[in-house]
CSV table of C-alpha atoms and ligand atoms in Angstrom, one decimal:
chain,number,residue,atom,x,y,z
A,26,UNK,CA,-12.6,58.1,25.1
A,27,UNK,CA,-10.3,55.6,24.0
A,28,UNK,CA,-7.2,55.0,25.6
A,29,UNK,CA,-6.2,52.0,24.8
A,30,UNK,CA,-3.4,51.8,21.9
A,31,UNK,CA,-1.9,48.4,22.6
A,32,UNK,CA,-3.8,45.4,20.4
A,33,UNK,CA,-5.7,42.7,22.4
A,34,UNK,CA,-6.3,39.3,21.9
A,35,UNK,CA,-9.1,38.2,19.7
A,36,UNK,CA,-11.6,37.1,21.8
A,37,UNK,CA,-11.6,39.0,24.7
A,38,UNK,CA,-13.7,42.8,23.9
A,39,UNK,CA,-17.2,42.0,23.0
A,40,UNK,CA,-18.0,42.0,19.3
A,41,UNK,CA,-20.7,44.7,17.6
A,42,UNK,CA,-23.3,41.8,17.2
A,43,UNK,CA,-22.1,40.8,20.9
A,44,UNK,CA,-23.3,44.1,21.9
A,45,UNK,CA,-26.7,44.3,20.0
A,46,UNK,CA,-27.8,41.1,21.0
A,47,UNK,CA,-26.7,42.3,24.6
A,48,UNK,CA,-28.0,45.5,24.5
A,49,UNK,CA,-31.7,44.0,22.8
A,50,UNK,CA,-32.0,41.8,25.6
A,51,UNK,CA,-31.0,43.5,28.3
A,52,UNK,CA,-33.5,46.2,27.4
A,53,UNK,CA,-36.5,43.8,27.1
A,54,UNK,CA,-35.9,43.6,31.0
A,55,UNK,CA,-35.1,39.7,31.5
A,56,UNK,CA,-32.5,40.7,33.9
A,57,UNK,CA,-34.3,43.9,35.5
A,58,UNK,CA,-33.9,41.7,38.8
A,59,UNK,CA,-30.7,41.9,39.0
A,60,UNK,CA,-30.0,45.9,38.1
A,61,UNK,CA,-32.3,46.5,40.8
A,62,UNK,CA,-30.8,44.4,43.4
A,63,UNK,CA,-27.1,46.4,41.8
A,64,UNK,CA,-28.9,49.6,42.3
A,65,UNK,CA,-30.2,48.8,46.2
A,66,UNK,CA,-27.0,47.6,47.2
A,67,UNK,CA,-25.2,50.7,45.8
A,68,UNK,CA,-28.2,53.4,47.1
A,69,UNK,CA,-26.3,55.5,49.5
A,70,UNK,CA,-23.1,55.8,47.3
A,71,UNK,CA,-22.1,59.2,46.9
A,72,UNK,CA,-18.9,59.4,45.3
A,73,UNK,CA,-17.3,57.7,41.8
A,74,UNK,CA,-18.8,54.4,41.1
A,75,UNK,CA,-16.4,52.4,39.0
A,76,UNK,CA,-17.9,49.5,36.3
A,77,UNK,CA,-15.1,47.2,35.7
A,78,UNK,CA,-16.4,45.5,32.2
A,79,UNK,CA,-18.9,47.7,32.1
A,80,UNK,CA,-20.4,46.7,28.7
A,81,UNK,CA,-23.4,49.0,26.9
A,82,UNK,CA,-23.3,50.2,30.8
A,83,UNK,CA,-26.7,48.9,31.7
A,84,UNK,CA,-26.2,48.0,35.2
A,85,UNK,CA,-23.9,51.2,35.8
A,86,UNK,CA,-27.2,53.5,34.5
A,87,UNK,CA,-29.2,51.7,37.1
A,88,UNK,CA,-26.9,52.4,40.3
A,89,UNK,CA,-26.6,56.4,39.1
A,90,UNK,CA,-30.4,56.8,39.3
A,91,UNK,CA,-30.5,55.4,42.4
A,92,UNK,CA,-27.5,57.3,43.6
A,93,UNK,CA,-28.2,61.2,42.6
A,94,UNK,CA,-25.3,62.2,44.4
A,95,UNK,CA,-23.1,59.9,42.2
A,96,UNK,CA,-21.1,59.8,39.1
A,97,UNK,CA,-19.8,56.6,37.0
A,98,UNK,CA,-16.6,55.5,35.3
A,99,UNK,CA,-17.4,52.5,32.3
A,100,UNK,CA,-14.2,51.1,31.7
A,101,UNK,CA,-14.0,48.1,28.8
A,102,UNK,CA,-12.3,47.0,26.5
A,103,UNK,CA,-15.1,46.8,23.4
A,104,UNK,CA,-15.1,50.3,22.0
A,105,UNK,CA,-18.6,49.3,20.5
A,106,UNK,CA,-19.9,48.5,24.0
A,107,UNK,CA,-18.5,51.6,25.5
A,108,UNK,CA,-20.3,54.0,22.6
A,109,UNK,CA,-23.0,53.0,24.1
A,110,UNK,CA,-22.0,53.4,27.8
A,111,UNK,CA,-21.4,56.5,27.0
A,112,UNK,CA,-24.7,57.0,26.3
A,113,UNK,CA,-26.6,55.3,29.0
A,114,UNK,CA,-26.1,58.1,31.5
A,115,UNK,CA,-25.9,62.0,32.0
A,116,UNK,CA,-23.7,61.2,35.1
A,117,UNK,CA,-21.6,58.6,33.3
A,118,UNK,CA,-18.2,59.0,31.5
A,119,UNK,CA,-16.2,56.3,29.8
A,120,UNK,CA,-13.0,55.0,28.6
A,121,UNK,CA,-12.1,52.0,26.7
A,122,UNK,CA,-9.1,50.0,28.9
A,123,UNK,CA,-7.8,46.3,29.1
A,124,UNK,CA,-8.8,45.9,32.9
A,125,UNK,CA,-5.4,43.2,33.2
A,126,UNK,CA,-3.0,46.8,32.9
A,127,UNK,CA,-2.7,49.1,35.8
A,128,UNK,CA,-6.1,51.4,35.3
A,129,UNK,CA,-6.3,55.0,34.2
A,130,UNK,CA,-7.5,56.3,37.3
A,131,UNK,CA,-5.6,57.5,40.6
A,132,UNK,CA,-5.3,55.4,44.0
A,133,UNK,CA,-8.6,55.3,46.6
A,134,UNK,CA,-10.5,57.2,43.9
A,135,UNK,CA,-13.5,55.0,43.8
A,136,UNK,CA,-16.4,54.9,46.4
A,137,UNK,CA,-17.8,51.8,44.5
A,138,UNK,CA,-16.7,49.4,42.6
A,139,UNK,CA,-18.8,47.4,40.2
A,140,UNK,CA,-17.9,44.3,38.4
A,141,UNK,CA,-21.0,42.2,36.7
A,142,UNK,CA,-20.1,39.1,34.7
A,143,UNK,CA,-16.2,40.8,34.0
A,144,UNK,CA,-12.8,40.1,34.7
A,145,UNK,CA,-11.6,40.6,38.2
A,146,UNK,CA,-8.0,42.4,38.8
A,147,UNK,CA,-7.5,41.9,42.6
A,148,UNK,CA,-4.7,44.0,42.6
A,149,UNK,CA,-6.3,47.2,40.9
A,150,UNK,CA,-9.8,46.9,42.3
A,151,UNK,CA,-7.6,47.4,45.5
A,152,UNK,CA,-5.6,50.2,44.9
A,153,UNK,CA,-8.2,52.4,42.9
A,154,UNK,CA,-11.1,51.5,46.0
A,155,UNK,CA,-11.2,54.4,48.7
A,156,UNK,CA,-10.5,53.1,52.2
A,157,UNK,CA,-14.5,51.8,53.3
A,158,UNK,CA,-15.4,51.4,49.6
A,159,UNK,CA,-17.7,49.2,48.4
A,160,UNK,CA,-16.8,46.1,45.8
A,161,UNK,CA,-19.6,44.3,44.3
A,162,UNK,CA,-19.4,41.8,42.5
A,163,UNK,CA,-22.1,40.1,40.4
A,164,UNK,CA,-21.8,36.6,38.7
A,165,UNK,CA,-24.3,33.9,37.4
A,166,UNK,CA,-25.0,30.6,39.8
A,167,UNK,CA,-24.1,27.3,38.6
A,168,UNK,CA,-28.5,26.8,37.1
A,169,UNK,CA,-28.4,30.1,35.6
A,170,UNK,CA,-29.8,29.4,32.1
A,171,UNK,CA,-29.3,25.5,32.6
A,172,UNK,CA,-32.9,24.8,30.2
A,173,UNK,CA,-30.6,25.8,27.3
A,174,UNK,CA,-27.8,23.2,27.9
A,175,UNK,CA,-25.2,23.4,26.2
A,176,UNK,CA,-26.2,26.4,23.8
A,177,UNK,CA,-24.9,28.4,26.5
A,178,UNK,CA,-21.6,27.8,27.8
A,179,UNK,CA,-21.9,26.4,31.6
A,180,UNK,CA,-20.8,27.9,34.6
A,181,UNK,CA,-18.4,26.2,36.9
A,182,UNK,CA,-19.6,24.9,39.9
A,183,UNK,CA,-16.7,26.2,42.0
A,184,UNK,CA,-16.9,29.9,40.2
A,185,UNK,CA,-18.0,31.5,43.7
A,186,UNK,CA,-15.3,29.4,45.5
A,187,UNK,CA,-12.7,30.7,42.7
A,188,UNK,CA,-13.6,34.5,43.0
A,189,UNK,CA,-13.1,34.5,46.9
A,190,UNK,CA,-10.3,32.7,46.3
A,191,UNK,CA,-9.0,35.6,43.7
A,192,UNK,CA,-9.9,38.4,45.7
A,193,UNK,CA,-9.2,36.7,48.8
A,194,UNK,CA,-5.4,38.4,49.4
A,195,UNK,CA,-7.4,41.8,48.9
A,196,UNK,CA,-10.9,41.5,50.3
A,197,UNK,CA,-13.1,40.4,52.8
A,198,UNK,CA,-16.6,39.6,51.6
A,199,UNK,CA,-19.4,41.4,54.1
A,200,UNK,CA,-22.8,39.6,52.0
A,201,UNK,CA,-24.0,37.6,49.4
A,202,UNK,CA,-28.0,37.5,47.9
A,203,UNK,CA,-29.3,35.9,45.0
A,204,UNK,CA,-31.6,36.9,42.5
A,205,UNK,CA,-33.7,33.8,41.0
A,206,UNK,CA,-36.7,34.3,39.1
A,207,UNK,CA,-37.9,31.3,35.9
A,208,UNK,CA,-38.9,34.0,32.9
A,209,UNK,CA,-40.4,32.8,29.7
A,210,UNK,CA,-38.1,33.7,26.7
A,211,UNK,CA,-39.1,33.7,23.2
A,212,UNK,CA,-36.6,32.2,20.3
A,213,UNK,CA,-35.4,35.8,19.6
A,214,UNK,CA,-34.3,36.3,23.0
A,215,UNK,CA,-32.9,32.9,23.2
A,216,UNK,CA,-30.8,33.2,20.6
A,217,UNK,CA,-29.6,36.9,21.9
A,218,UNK,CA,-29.1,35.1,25.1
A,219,UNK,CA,-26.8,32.7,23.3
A,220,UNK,CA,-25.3,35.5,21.0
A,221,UNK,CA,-24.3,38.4,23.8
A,222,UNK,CA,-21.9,36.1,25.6
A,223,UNK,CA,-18.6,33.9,25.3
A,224,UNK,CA,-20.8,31.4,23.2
A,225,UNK,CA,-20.8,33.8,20.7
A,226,UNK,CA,-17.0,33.2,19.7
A,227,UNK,CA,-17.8,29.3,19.4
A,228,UNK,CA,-21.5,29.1,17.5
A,229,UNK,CA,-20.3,27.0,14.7
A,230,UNK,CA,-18.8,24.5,16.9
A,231,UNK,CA,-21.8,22.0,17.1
A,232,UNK,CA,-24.7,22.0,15.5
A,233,UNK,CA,-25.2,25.1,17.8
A,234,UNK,CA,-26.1,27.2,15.2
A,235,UNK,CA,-28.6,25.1,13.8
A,236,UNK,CA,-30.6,24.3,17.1
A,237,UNK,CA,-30.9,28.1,17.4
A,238,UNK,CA,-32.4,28.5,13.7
A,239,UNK,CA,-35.2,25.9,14.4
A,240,UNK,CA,-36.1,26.8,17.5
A,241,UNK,CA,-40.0,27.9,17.2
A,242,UNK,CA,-41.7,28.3,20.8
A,243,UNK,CA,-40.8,30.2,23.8
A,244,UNK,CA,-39.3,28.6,26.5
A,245,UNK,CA,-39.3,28.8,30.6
A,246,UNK,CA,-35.6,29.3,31.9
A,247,UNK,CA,-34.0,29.6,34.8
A,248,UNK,CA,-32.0,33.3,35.7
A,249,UNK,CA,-30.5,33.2,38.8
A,250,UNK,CA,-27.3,35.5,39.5
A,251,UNK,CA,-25.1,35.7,42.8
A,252,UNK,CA,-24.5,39.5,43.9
A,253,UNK,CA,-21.5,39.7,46.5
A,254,UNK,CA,-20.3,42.8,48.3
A,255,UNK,CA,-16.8,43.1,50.1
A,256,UNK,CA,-14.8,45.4,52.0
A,257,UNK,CA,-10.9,46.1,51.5
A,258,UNK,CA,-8.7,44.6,53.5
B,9,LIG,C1,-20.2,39.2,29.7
B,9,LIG,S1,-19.8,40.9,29.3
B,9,LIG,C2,-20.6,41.8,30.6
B,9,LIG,C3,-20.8,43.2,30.3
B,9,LIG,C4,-21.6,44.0,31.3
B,9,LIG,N1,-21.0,44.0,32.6
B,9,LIG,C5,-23.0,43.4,31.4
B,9,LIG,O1,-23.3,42.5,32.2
B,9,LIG,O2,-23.9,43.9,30.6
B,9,LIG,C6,-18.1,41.0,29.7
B,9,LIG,C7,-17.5,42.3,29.3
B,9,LIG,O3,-16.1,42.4,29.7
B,9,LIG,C8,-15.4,43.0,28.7
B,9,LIG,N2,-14.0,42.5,28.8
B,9,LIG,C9,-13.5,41.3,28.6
B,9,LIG,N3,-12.2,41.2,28.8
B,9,LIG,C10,-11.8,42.5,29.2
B,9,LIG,C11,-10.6,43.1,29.5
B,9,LIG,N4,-9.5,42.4,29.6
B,9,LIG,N5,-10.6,44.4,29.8
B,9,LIG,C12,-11.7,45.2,29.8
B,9,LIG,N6,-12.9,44.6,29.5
B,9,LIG,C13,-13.0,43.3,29.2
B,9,LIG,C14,-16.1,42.6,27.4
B,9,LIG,O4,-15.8,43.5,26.3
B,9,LIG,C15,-17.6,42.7,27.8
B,9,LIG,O5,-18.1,43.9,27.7
Protein backbone atom coordinates (compact mmCIF):
# COMPACT_ATOMS: atom_id res chain seq x y z
CA UNK A 1 0.00 0.00 0.00
CA UNK A 2 1.29 3.31 -0.74
CA UNK A 3 0.25 6.19 0.99
CA UNK A 4 2.52 8.48 0.57
CA UNK A 5 1.64 11.24 -2.20
CA UNK A 6 3.98 14.06 -1.19
CA UNK A 7 7.64 13.96 -3.10
CA UNK A 8 10.76 13.33 -0.99
CA UNK A 9 14.09 14.36 -1.17
CA UNK A 10 16.46 12.47 -3.39
CA UNK A 11 18.49 10.62 -1.32
CA UNK A 12 16.62 9.52 1.42
CA UNK A 13 14.23 6.06 0.17
CA UNK A 14 16.55 3.30 -0.78
CA UNK A 15 17.19 2.87 -4.52
CA UNK A 16 16.11 -0.55 -6.61
CA UNK A 17 19.85 -1.53 -6.82
CA UNK A 18 19.98 -0.29 -2.99
CA UNK A 19 17.50 -2.94 -2.35
CA UNK A 20 19.03 -5.91 -4.43
CA UNK A 21 22.31 -5.49 -3.14
CA UNK A 22 20.53 -5.37 0.38
CA UNK A 23 18.29 -7.97 -0.12
CA UNK A 24 21.37 -10.49 -1.79
CA UNK A 25 23.26 -10.02 1.15
CA UNK A 26 21.12 -10.08 3.77
CA UNK A 27 19.93 -13.42 2.43
CA UNK A 28 23.48 -14.93 2.24
CA UNK A 29 23.16 -14.71 6.21
CA UNK A 30 26.15 -12.28 7.05
CA UNK A 31 23.97 -10.63 9.49
CA UNK A 32 21.80 -13.74 10.76
CA UNK A 33 23.39 -12.65 14.23
CA UNK A 34 21.76 -9.94 14.53
CA UNK A 35 17.96 -11.05 13.29
CA UNK A 36 18.29 -13.59 15.83
CA UNK A 37 19.36 -11.52 18.67
CA UNK A 38 15.94 -8.93 17.10
CA UNK A 39 13.93 -12.07 17.18
CA UNK A 40 14.97 -13.11 21.08
CA UNK A 41 14.49 -9.81 22.38
CA UNK A 42 11.07 -9.55 20.69
CA UNK A 43 9.94 -13.54 21.63
CA UNK A 44 7.01 -13.00 23.87
CA UNK A 45 5.41 -10.05 21.84
CA UNK A 46 1.96 -10.71 21.18
CA UNK A 47 0.47 -7.83 19.70
CA UNK A 48 1.41 -5.32 16.43
CA UNK A 49 5.07 -5.11 15.94
CA UNK A 50 5.96 -1.87 14.16
CA UNK A 51 9.40 -1.76 11.73
CA UNK A 52 10.12 1.86 11.43
CA UNK A 53 12.52 1.70 8.04
CA UNK A 54 11.71 -1.43 7.64
CA UNK A 55 13.43 -2.08 4.25
CA UNK A 56 12.95 -5.64 2.16
CA UNK A 57 11.51 -6.42 5.96
CA UNK A 58 14.22 -8.91 6.79
CA UNK A 59 14.50 -8.35 10.35
CA UNK A 60 10.65 -7.82 10.81
CA UNK A 61 10.17 -11.65 9.12
CA UNK A 62 12.51 -12.80 11.81
CA UNK A 63 10.62 -11.40 14.98
CA UNK A 64 6.97 -12.82 13.46
CA UNK A 65 8.39 -16.36 13.44
CA UNK A 66 9.45 -16.07 16.72
CA UNK A 67 6.35 -14.31 17.81
CA UNK A 68 3.26 -16.70 16.45
CA UNK A 69 0.91 -14.69 18.24
CA UNK A 70 2.12 -11.47 16.38
CA UNK A 71 1.51 -9.41 13.40
CA UNK A 72 3.87 -6.66 11.67
CA UNK A 73 3.50 -3.15 10.25
CA UNK A 74 6.77 -2.31 7.45
CA UNK A 75 6.56 1.25 7.11
CA UNK A 76 9.28 2.97 4.53
CA UNK A 77 9.62 5.19 2.42
CA UNK A 78 11.30 3.03 -0.77
CA UNK A 79 8.26 1.54 -2.44
CA UNK A 80 10.86 -0.99 -4.05
CA UNK A 81 11.91 -2.06 -0.58
CA UNK A 82 8.43 -2.38 0.75
CA UNK A 83 7.34 -4.73 -2.43
CA UNK A 84 9.38 -6.87 -0.97
CA UNK A 85 8.32 -6.48 2.72
CA UNK A 86 5.35 -7.25 1.65
CA UNK A 87 6.47 -10.38 0.73
CA UNK A 88 8.67 -11.51 3.47
CA UNK A 89 5.81 -12.53 5.72
CA UNK A 90 2.16 -14.12 5.88
CA UNK A 91 1.69 -12.10 9.15
CA UNK A 92 3.18 -8.86 7.75
CA UNK A 93 1.33 -5.85 6.05
CA UNK A 94 2.93 -2.79 4.71
CA UNK A 95 2.76 0.84 3.74
CA UNK A 96 5.11 3.04 2.11
CA UNK A 97 5.41 6.45 4.64
CA UNK A 98 8.04 9.29 5.27
CA UNK A 99 8.63 8.29 9.00
CA UNK A 100 9.43 12.48 9.75
CA UNK A 101 5.27 12.98 9.24
CA UNK A 102 2.87 11.98 11.84
CA UNK A 103 2.38 7.95 11.01
CA UNK A 104 -0.69 6.33 9.61
CA UNK A 105 -1.43 4.42 12.50
CA UNK A 106 -3.58 5.26 15.72
CA UNK A 107 -2.10 6.20 19.36
CA UNK A 108 -0.70 3.11 21.85
CA UNK A 109 -1.29 0.77 18.87
CA UNK A 110 2.02 -0.89 18.79
CA UNK A 111 3.30 -3.65 21.32
CA UNK A 112 6.73 -3.40 19.63
CA UNK A 113 8.55 -1.11 18.01
CA UNK A 114 11.45 -1.92 15.76
CA UNK A 115 13.82 0.43 14.28
CA UNK A 116 17.25 -1.25 12.60
CA UNK A 117 19.72 1.13 10.99
CA UNK A 118 16.47 3.91 10.27
CA UNK A 119 15.57 7.14 11.15
CA UNK A 120 14.27 7.68 14.64
CA UNK A 121 11.05 10.09 15.23
CA UNK A 122 10.97 10.42 19.07
CA UNK A 123 7.91 11.95 19.07
CA UNK A 124 5.86 9.29 17.01
CA UNK A 125 7.62 6.13 18.26
CA UNK A 126 6.01 7.60 21.51
CA UNK A 127 2.63 8.19 20.75
CA UNK A 128 1.94 5.03 18.39
CA UNK A 129 3.86 2.59 21.42
CA UNK A 130 1.21 1.06 23.91
CA UNK A 131 1.80 1.97 27.50
CA UNK A 132 4.72 -1.11 28.56
CA UNK A 133 5.68 -1.49 24.90
CA UNK A 134 8.78 -2.34 23.78
CA UNK A 135 11.28 0.00 21.51
CA UNK A 136 14.29 -1.54 20.09
CA UNK A 137 16.51 -0.15 18.48
CA UNK A 138 19.32 -1.60 16.50
CA UNK A 139 22.40 0.39 15.06
CA UNK A 140 26.05 -0.48 13.95
CA UNK A 141 29.13 0.11 16.65
CA UNK A 142 31.77 2.55 15.75
CA UNK A 143 34.27 -1.04 14.17
CA UNK A 144 31.36 -2.31 12.36
CA UNK A 145 32.85 -2.97 8.88
CA UNK A 146 36.10 -0.87 9.72
CA UNK A 147 38.47 -3.53 7.32
CA UNK A 148 36.78 -1.64 4.45
CA UNK A 149 37.80 1.93 5.38
CA UNK A 150 36.53 4.28 3.72
CA UNK A 151 34.45 2.25 1.07
CA UNK A 152 31.94 2.33 3.62
CA UNK A 153 30.81 5.41 5.14
CA UNK A 154 31.96 5.46 9.02
CA UNK A 155 30.02 5.49 11.92
CA UNK A 156 30.25 8.22 14.44
CA UNK A 157 31.80 7.49 17.51
CA UNK A 158 29.21 9.30 19.57
CA UNK A 159 26.11 7.67 17.45
CA UNK A 160 24.94 5.71 20.72
CA UNK A 161 25.47 8.82 22.81
CA UNK A 162 23.32 10.82 20.05
CA UNK A 163 20.31 8.24 19.91
CA UNK A 164 19.85 8.46 23.83
CA UNK A 165 20.19 11.76 23.54
CA UNK A 166 17.23 11.86 20.77
CA UNK A 167 14.98 9.57 22.46
CA UNK A 168 15.99 10.70 25.69
CA UNK A 169 12.69 13.33 26.27
CA UNK A 170 10.64 10.10 25.42
CA UNK A 171 12.43 6.94 26.69
CA UNK A 172 14.24 5.28 29.17
CA UNK A 173 16.56 2.64 27.92
CA UNK A 174 16.13 -0.89 30.10
CA UNK A 175 19.39 -2.87 28.01
CA UNK A 176 21.82 -2.86 25.59
CA UNK A 177 23.88 -6.28 23.90
CA UNK A 178 26.04 -6.53 21.16
CA UNK A 179 26.38 -8.78 18.49
CA UNK A 180 30.19 -9.12 17.14
CA UNK A 181 31.24 -11.90 15.11
CA UNK A 182 34.67 -11.36 12.13
CA UNK A 183 32.92 -13.20 8.89
CA UNK A 184 34.84 -13.75 5.67
CA UNK A 185 33.19 -11.87 2.70
CA UNK A 186 33.84 -12.49 -0.74
CA UNK A 187 34.26 -9.35 -3.41
CA UNK A 188 30.57 -9.80 -4.35
CA UNK A 189 29.35 -9.31 -1.01
CA UNK A 190 31.77 -6.56 -0.44
CA UNK A 191 30.71 -4.65 -3.00
CA UNK A 192 26.76 -5.39 -1.93
CA UNK A 193 27.92 -4.32 1.46
CA UNK A 194 29.18 -1.11 -0.03
CA UNK A 195 26.13 -0.76 -2.54
CA UNK A 196 22.91 -1.50 0.04
CA UNK A 197 23.77 1.57 2.13
CA UNK A 198 24.26 5.53 2.18
CA UNK A 199 27.61 4.90 0.21
CA UNK A 200 25.59 3.99 -2.52
CA UNK A 201 24.52 7.71 -3.26
CA UNK A 202 28.34 8.72 -3.20
CA UNK A 203 30.30 5.71 -5.30
CA UNK A 204 31.84 7.95 -7.79
CA UNK A 205 33.19 10.26 -5.27
CA UNK A 206 36.77 8.65 -5.03
CA UNK A 207 38.26 6.23 -6.73
CA UNK A 208 35.56 4.20 -4.76
CA UNK A 209 34.24 2.63 -7.61
CA UNK A 210 37.31 1.46 -8.89
CA UNK A 211 38.70 -0.18 -5.60
CA UNK A 212 35.50 -2.18 -5.70
CA UNK A 213 36.05 -3.38 -9.44
CA UNK A 214 39.55 -4.77 -8.64
CA UNK A 215 39.02 -6.26 -5.64
CA UNK A 216 39.81 -10.23 -6.23
CA UNK A 217 39.96 -12.17 -2.81
CA UNK A 218 37.75 -12.46 0.07
CA UNK A 219 38.28 -10.66 2.92
CA UNK A 220 37.85 -10.98 7.00
CA UNK A 221 35.64 -8.07 8.42
CA UNK A 222 34.52 -7.04 11.36
CA UNK A 223 30.20 -6.99 12.00
CA UNK A 224 29.40 -5.88 15.15
CA UNK A 225 25.87 -4.05 15.81
CA UNK A 226 24.49 -2.45 19.10
CA UNK A 227 20.76 -3.72 19.95
CA UNK A 228 19.11 -1.39 22.62
CA UNK A 229 15.68 -1.86 24.15
CA UNK A 230 13.67 1.02 26.11
CA UNK A 231 10.59 1.65 27.78
CA UNK A 232 8.22 4.77 27.47
CA UNK A 233 8.46 7.27 29.61
C1 LIG B 1 19.95 1.39 6.02
S1 LIG B 1 18.35 0.98 5.44
C2 LIG B 1 17.80 -0.18 6.66
C3 LIG B 1 16.64 -1.03 6.18
C4 LIG B 1 16.26 -2.19 7.11
N1 LIG B 1 15.94 -1.74 8.44
C5 LIG B 1 17.39 -3.19 7.15
O1 LIG B 1 18.24 -3.06 8.04
O2 LIG B 1 17.43 -4.09 6.30
C6 LIG B 1 17.45 2.45 5.88
C7 LIG B 1 15.99 2.39 5.45
O3 LIG B 1 15.33 3.58 5.89
C8 LIG B 1 14.49 4.03 4.85
N2 LIG B 1 14.26 5.47 5.07
C9 LIG B 1 15.17 6.47 5.00
N3 LIG B 1 14.59 7.65 5.27
C10 LIG B 1 13.27 7.38 5.52
C11 LIG B 1 12.15 8.17 5.86
N4 LIG B 1 12.24 9.49 6.02
N5 LIG B 1 10.95 7.55 6.06
C12 LIG B 1 10.84 6.21 5.90
N6 LIG B 1 11.88 5.40 5.59
C13 LIG B 1 13.07 5.98 5.40
C14 LIG B 1 15.24 3.68 3.56
O4 LIG B 1 14.37 3.63 2.43
C15 LIG B 1 15.82 2.32 3.94
O5 LIG B 1 14.96 1.26 3.61
Amino acid sequence: MNLLHARIPAGTADTAPMVTARADFLESGVYRGLADELARVCADTDGLVIDAGAGTGYYLAHVLSAAPAATGLALDVSAVALRRAARAHPRLGAAVWNLWEPWPVGDEVASVLLNVFAPRNGPEFHRVLRPGGLLTVASPTPDHLRELGDLVLTVDDRKEERLDGTLGEYFARTGRTEVRRTVELTPQQVRQAVEMGPTAFHLDRGDRRSRLDALTEAQEVTVSFAVSTYRRL
